[in-house]
mmCIF file of C-alpha atoms in Angstrom:
data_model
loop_
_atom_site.group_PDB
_atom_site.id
_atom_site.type_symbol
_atom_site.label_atom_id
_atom_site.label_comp_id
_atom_site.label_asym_id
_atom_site.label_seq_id
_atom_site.Cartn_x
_atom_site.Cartn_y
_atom_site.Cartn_z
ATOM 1 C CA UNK Y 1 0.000 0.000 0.000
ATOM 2 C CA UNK Y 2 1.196 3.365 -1.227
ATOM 3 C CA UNK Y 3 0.951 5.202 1.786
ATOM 4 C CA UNK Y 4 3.572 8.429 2.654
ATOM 5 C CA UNK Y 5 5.795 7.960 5.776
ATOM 6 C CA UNK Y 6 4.961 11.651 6.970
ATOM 7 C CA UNK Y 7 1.540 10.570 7.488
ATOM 8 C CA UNK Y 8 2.765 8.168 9.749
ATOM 9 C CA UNK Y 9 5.028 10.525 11.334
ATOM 10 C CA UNK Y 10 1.984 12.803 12.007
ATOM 11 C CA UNK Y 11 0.078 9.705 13.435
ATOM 12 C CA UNK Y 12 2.396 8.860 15.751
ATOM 13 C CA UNK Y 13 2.902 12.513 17.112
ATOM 14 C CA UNK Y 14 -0.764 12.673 18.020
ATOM 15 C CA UNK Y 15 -0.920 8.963 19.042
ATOM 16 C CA UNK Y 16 1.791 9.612 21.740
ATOM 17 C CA UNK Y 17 0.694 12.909 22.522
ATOM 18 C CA UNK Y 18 -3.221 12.361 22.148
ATOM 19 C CA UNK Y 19 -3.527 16.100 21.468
ATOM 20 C CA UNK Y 20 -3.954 17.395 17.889
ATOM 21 C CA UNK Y 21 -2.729 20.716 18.781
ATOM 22 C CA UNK Y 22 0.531 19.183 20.881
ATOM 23 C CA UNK Y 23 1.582 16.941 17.764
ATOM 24 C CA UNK Y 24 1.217 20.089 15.453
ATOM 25 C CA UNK Y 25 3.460 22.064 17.944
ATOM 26 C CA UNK Y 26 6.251 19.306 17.953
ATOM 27 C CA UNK Y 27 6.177 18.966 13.872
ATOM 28 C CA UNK Y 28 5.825 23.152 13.265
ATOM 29 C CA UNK Y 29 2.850 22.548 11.253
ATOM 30 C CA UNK Y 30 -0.941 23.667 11.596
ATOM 31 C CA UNK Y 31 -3.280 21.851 13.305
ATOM 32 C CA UNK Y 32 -5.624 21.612 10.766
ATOM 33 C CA UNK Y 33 -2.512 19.879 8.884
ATOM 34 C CA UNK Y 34 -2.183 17.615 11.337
ATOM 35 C CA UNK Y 35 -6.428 16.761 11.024
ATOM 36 C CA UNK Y 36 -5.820 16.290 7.272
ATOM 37 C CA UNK Y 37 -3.046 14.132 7.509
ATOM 38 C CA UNK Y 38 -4.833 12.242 10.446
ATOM 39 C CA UNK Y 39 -8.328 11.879 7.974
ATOM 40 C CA UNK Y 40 -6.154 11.161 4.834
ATOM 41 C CA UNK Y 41 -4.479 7.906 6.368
ATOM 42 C CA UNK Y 42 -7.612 6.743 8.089
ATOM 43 C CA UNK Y 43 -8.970 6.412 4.624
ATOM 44 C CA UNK Y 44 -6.204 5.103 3.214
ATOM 45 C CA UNK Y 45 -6.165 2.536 5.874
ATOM 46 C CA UNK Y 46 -9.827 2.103 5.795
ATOM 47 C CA UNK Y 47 -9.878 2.153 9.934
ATOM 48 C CA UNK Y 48 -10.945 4.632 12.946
ATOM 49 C CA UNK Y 49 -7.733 5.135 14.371
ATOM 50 C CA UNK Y 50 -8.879 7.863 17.019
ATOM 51 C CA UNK Y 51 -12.012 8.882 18.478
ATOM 52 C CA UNK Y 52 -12.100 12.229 18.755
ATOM 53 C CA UNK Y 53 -14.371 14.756 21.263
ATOM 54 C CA UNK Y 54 -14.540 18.280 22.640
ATOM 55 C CA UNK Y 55 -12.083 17.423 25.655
ATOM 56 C CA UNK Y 56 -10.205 14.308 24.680
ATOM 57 C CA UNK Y 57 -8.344 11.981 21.721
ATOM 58 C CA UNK Y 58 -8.527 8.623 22.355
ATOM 59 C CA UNK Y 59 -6.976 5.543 19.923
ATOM 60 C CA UNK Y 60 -9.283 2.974 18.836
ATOM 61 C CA UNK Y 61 -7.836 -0.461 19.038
ATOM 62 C CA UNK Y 62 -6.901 -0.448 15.866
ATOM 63 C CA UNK Y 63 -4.661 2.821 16.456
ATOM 64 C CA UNK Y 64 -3.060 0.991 19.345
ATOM 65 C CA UNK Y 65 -2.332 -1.670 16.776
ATOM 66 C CA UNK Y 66 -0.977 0.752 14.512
ATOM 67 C CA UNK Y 67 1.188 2.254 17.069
ATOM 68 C CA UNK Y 68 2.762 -0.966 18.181
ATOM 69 C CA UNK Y 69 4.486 -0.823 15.091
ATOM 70 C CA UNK Y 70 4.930 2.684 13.919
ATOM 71 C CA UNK Y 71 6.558 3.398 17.408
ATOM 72 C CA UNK Y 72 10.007 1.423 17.072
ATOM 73 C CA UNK Y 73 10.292 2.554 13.124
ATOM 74 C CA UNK Y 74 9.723 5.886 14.332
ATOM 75 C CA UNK Y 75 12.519 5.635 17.076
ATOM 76 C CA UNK Y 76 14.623 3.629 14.808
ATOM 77 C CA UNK Y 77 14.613 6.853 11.920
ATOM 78 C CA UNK Y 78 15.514 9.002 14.735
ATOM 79 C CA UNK Y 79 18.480 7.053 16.050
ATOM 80 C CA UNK Y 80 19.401 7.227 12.324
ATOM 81 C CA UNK Y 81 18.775 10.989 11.973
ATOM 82 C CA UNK Y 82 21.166 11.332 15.243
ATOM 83 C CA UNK Y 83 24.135 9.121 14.134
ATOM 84 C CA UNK Y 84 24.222 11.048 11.373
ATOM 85 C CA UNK Y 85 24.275 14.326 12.254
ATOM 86 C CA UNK Y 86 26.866 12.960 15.094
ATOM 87 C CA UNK Y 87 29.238 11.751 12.299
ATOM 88 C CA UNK Y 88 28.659 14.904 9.827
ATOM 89 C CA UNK Y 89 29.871 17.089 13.476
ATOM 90 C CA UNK Y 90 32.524 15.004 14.653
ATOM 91 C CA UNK Y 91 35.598 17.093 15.193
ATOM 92 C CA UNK Y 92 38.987 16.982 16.865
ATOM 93 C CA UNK Y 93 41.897 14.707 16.658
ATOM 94 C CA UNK Y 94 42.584 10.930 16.619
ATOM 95 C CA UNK Y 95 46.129 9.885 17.755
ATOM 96 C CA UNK Y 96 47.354 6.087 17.654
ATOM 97 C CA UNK Y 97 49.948 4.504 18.099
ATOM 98 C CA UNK Y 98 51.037 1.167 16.210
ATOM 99 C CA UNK Y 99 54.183 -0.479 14.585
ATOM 100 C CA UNK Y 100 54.657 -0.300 11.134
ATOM 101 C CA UNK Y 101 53.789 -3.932 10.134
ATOM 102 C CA UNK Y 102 50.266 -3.467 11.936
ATOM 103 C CA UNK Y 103 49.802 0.275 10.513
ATOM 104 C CA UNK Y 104 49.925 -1.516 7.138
ATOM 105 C CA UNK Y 105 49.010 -4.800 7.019
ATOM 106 C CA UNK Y 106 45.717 -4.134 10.019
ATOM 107 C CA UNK Y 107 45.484 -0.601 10.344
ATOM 108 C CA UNK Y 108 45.248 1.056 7.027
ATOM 109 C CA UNK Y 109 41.526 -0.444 6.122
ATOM 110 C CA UNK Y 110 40.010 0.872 9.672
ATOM 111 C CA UNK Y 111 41.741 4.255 8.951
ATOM 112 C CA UNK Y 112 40.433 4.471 5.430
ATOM 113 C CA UNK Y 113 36.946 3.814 6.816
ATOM 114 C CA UNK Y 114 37.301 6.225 9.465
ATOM 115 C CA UNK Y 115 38.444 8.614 7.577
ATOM 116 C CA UNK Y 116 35.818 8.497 4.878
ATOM 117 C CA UNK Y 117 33.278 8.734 7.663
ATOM 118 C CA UNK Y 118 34.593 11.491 9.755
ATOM 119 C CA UNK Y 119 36.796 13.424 7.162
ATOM 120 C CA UNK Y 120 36.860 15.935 9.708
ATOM 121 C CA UNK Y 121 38.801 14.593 12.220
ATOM 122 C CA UNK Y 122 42.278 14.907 12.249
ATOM 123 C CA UNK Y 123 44.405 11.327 12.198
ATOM 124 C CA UNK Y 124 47.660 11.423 14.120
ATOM 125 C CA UNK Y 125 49.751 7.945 13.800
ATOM 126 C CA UNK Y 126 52.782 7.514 15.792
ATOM 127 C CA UNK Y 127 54.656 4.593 14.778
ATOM 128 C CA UNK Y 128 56.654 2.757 17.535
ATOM 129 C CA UNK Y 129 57.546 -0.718 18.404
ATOM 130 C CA UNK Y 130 54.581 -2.324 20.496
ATOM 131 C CA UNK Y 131 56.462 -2.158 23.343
ATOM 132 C CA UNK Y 132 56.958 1.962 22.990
ATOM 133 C CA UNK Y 133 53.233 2.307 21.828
ATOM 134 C CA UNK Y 134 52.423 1.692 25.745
ATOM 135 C CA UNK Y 135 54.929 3.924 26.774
ATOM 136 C CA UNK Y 136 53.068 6.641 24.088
ATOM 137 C CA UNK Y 137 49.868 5.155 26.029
ATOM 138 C CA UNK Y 138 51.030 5.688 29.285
ATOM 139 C CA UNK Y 139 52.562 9.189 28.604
ATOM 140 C CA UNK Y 140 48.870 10.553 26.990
ATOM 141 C CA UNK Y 141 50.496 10.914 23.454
ATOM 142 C CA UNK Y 142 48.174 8.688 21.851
ATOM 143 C CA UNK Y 143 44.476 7.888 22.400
ATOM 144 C CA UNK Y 144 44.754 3.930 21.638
ATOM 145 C CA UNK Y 145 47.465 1.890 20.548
ATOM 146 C CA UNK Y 146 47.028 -1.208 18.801
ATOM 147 C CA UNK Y 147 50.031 -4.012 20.065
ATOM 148 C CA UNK Y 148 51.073 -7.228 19.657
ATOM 149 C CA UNK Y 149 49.719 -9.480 22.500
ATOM 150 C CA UNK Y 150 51.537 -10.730 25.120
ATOM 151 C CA UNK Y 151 53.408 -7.425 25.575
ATOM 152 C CA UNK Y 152 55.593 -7.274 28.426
ATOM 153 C CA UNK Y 153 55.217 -3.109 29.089
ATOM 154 C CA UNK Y 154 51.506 -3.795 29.366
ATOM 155 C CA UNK Y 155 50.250 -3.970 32.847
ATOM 156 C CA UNK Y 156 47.621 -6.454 33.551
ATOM 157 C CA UNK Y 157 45.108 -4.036 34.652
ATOM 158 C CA UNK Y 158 45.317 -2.299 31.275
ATOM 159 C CA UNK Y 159 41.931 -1.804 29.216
ATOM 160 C CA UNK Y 160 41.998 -3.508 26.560
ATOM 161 C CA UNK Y 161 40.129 -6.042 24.135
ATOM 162 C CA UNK Y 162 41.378 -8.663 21.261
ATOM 163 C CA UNK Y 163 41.107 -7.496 17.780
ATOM 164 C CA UNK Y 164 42.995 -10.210 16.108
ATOM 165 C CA UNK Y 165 44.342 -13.611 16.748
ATOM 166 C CA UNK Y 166 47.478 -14.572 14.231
ATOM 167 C CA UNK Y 167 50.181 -17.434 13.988
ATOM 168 C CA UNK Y 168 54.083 -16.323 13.646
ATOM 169 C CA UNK Y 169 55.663 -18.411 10.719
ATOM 170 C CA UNK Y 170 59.340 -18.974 10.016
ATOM 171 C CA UNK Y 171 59.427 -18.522 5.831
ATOM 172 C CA UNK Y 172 61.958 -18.909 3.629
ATOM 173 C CA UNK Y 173 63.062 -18.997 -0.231
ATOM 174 C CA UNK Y 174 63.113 -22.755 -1.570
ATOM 175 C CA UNK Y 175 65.863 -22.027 -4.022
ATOM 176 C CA UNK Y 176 68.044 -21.243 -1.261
ATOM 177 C CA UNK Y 177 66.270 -23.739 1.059
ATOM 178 C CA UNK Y 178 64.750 -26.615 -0.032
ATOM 179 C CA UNK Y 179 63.182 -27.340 2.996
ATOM 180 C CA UNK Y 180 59.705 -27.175 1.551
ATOM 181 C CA UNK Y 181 58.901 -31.250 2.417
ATOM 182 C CA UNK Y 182 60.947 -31.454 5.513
ATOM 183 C CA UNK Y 183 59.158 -31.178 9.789
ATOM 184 C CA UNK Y 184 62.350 -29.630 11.380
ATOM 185 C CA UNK Y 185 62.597 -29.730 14.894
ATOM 186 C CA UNK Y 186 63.846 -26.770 16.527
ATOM 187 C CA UNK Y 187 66.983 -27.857 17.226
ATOM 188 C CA UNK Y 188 67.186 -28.326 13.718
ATOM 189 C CA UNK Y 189 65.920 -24.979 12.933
ATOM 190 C CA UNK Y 190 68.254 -23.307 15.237
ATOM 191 C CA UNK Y 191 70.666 -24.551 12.923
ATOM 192 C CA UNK Y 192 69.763 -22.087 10.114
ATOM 193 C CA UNK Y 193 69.893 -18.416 9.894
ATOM 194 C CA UNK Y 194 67.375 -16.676 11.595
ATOM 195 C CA UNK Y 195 66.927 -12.949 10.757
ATOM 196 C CA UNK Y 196 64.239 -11.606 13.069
ATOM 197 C CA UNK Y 197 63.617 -8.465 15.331
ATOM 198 C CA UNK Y 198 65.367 -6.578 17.014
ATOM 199 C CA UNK Y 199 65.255 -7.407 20.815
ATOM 200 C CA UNK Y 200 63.491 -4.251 21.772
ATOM 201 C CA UNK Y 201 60.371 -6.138 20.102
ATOM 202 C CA UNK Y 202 57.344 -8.090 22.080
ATOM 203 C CA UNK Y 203 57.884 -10.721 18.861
ATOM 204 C CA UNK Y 204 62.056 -10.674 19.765
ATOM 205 C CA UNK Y 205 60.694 -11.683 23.420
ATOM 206 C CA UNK Y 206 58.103 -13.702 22.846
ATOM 207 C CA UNK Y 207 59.891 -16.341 20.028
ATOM 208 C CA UNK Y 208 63.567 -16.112 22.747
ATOM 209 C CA UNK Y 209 61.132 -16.977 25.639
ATOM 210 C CA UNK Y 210 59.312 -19.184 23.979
ATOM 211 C CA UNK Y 211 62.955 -21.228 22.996
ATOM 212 C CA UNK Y 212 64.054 -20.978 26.648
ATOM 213 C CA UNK Y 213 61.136 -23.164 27.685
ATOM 214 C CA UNK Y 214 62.598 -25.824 25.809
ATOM 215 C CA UNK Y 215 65.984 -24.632 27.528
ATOM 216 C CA UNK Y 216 67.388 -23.933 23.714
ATOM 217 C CA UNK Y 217 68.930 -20.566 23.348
ATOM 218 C CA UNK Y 218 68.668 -18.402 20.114
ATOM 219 C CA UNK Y 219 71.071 -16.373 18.496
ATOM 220 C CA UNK Y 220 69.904 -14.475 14.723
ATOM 221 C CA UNK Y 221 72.403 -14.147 12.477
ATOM 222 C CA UNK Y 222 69.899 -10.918 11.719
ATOM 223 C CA UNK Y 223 68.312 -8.061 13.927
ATOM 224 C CA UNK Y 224 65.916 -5.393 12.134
ATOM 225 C CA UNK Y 225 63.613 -3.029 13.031
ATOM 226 C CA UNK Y 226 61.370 -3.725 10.187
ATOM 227 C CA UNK Y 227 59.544 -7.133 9.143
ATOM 228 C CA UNK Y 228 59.153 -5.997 5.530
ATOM 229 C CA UNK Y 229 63.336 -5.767 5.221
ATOM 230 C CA UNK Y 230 62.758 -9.521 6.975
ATOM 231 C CA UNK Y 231 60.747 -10.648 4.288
ATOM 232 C CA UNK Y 232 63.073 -8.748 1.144
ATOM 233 C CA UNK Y 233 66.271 -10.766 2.733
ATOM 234 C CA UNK Y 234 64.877 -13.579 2.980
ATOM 235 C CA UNK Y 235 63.662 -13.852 -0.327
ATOM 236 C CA UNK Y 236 66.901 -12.888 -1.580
ATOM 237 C CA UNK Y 237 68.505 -16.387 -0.027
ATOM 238 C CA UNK Y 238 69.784 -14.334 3.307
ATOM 239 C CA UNK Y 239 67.879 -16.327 6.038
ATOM 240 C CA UNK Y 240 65.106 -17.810 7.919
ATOM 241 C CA UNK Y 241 62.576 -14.634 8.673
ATOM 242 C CA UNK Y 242 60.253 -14.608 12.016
ATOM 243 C CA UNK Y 243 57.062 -13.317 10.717
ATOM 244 C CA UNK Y 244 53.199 -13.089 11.506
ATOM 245 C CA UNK Y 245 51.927 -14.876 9.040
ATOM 246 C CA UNK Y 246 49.119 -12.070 7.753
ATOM 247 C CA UNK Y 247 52.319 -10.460 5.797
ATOM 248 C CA UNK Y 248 52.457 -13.038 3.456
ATOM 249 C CA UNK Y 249 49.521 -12.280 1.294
ATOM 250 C CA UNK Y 250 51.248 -12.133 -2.269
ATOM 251 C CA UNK Y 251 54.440 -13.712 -1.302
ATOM 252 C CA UNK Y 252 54.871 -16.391 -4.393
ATOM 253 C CA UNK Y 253 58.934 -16.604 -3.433
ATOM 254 C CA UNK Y 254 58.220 -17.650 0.480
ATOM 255 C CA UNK Y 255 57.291 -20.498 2.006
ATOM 256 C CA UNK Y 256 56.063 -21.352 5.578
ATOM 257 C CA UNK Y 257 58.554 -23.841 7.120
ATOM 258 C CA UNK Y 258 57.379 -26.930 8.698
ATOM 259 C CA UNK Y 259 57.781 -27.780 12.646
ATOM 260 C CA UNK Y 260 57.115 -30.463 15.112
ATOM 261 C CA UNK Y 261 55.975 -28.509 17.777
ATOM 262 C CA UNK Y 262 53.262 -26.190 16.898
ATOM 263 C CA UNK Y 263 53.620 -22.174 18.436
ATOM 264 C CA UNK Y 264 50.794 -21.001 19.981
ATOM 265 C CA UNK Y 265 48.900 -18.116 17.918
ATOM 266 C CA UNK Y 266 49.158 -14.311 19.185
ATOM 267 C CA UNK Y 267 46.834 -11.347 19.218
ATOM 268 C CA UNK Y 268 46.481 -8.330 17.930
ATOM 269 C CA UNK Y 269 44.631 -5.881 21.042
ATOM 270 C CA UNK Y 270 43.576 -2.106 21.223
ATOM 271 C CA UNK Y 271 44.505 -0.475 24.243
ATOM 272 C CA UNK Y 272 43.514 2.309 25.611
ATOM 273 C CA UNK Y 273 44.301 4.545 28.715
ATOM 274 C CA UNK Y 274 42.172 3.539 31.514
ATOM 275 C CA UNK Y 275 42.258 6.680 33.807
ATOM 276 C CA UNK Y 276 42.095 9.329 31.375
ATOM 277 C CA UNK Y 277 39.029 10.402 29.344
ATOM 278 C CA UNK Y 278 38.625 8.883 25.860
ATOM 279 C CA UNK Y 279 38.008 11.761 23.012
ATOM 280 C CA UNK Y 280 34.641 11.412 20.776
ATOM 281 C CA UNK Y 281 37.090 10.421 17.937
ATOM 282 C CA UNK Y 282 38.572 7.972 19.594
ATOM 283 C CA UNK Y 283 35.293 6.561 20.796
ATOM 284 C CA UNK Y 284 33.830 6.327 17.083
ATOM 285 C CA UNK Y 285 37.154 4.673 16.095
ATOM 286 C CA UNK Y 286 37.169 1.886 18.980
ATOM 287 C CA UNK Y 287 33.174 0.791 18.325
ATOM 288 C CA UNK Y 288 34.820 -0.447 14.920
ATOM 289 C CA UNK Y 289 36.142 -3.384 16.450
ATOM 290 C CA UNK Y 290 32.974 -4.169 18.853
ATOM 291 C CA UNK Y 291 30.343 -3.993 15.866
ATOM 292 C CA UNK Y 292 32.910 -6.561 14.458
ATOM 293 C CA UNK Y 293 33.528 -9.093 17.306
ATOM 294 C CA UNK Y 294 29.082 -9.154 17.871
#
């Protein structure tokens, strides 16, 4: 049924209000508007939807059927009206924090979003190791950081929530390795050389603490600050590189060594200071990652 949504938007302003002269104050319009409108749907609909006298407006049944359902699509328009205008106003500044290999291999989609959807806020990103992003948390230079998980700088009270689980892979070039068929132990893969962070890293401290459990003791033949120089000398016949494994999309040259003993995965988190206030911008930026772990 053809029927125009401002009609129902007039219905639902005297149905809540049960005053014809109320529901034309709250839409700016006459009342004898509002009586047209109110006549015009009731024939459309082919119902009594109020019953109408000197002193009072009551609904019918069938306008309390009516309104049972106008109601929430009513509310639901105006929720939509607000987030709107919300976004369309935002303002201010957005600072985070994040390594390089997160900035553009997690970061760069959600900040491409944002950005489209609040182009006026201003986006600040510092880049730092995950282990210095805290200590940008903790100092107020950044609004949320997004870090590697475990992180040793992170205290346990922190606020913060998973955004990302991932597996670290040890990869290689077969032409210089032609390991692609063999399960290495890692004794045996101790024997190779490893390029991988530098120590001031969570992953330097995670994969050297993970190798101490098994009492074996690691020493890289290379230390970077930068997993996509990893990944270039390793394909270039260098090394062994310590990777997550969501760089690899379009590596053809690298493959994913085999192991007997399986690492457990790691997380990505956002983290964000727990005793200071959080800015709007921030706010809009973090419900991102709720609306996607519902």
């Amino acid at each position: 049924m053809d029927i125009n949504l401002e009609l129902y938007r007039v219905f639902y302003y005297v149905a809540t209000t049960l005053s014809f002269s109320e529901a034309s104050r709250q839409l700016y319009i006459s009342q004898s508007a509002v009586s047209q409108s109110i006549k015009v749907l009731e024939k459309k609909l082919n119902q009594t939807l109020f019953t109408r006298s000197t002193k009072h407006v009551l609904l019918t049944p069938e306008g309390e059927t009516l309104l049972r359902h106008v109601e929430p699509a009513i509310r639901m328009l105006a929720e939509g009206e607000a987030l709107l205008t919300q976004q369309s106003s935002l303002r201010g500044q957005l600072r985070i924090g994040a390594s390089d290999t997160i900035c553009r291999y997690f970061l760069v989609d959600y900040l491409k979003r944002f950005h489209e959807e609040y182009p006026d806020v201003h986006i600040k990103v510092i880049n730092r190791t995950s282990i210095g992003c805290v200590e940008l948390l903790e100092s107020g230079q950044v609004d949320c950081i997004v870090s590697n998980y475990p992180n040793s700088r992170l205290d346990i009270h922190a606020n913060f929530q998973i955004v990302k689980e991932f597996q670290d892979v040890f990869v290689a070039n077969s032409k210089y390795f032609p390991l692609n068929d063999q399960e290495l132990s890692f004794e045996q893969l101790l024997g190779l050389p490893i390029l991988m962070l530098t120590q001031r890293s969570t992953t330097s401290e995670y994969l050297h603490q993970y190798l101490s459990s098994f009492g074996l003791r690691l020493h890289p033949e290379v230390e970077l600050s930068s997993n996509d120089l990893l990944i270039d000398l390793a394909g270039i016949g260098l090394g062994i590189a310590f990777v997550p494994n969501y760089m690899l999309k379009g590596q053809k040259n690298l493959f994913c060594l085999k192991l007997r003993e399986q690492m457990p995965p790691r997380q990505l988190i956002l983290a964000k200071q727990g005793l200071l206030p959080t800015s709007p911008a921030a706010e809009a930026f973090m419900k991102y990652f709720v609306t996607e772990q519902k």
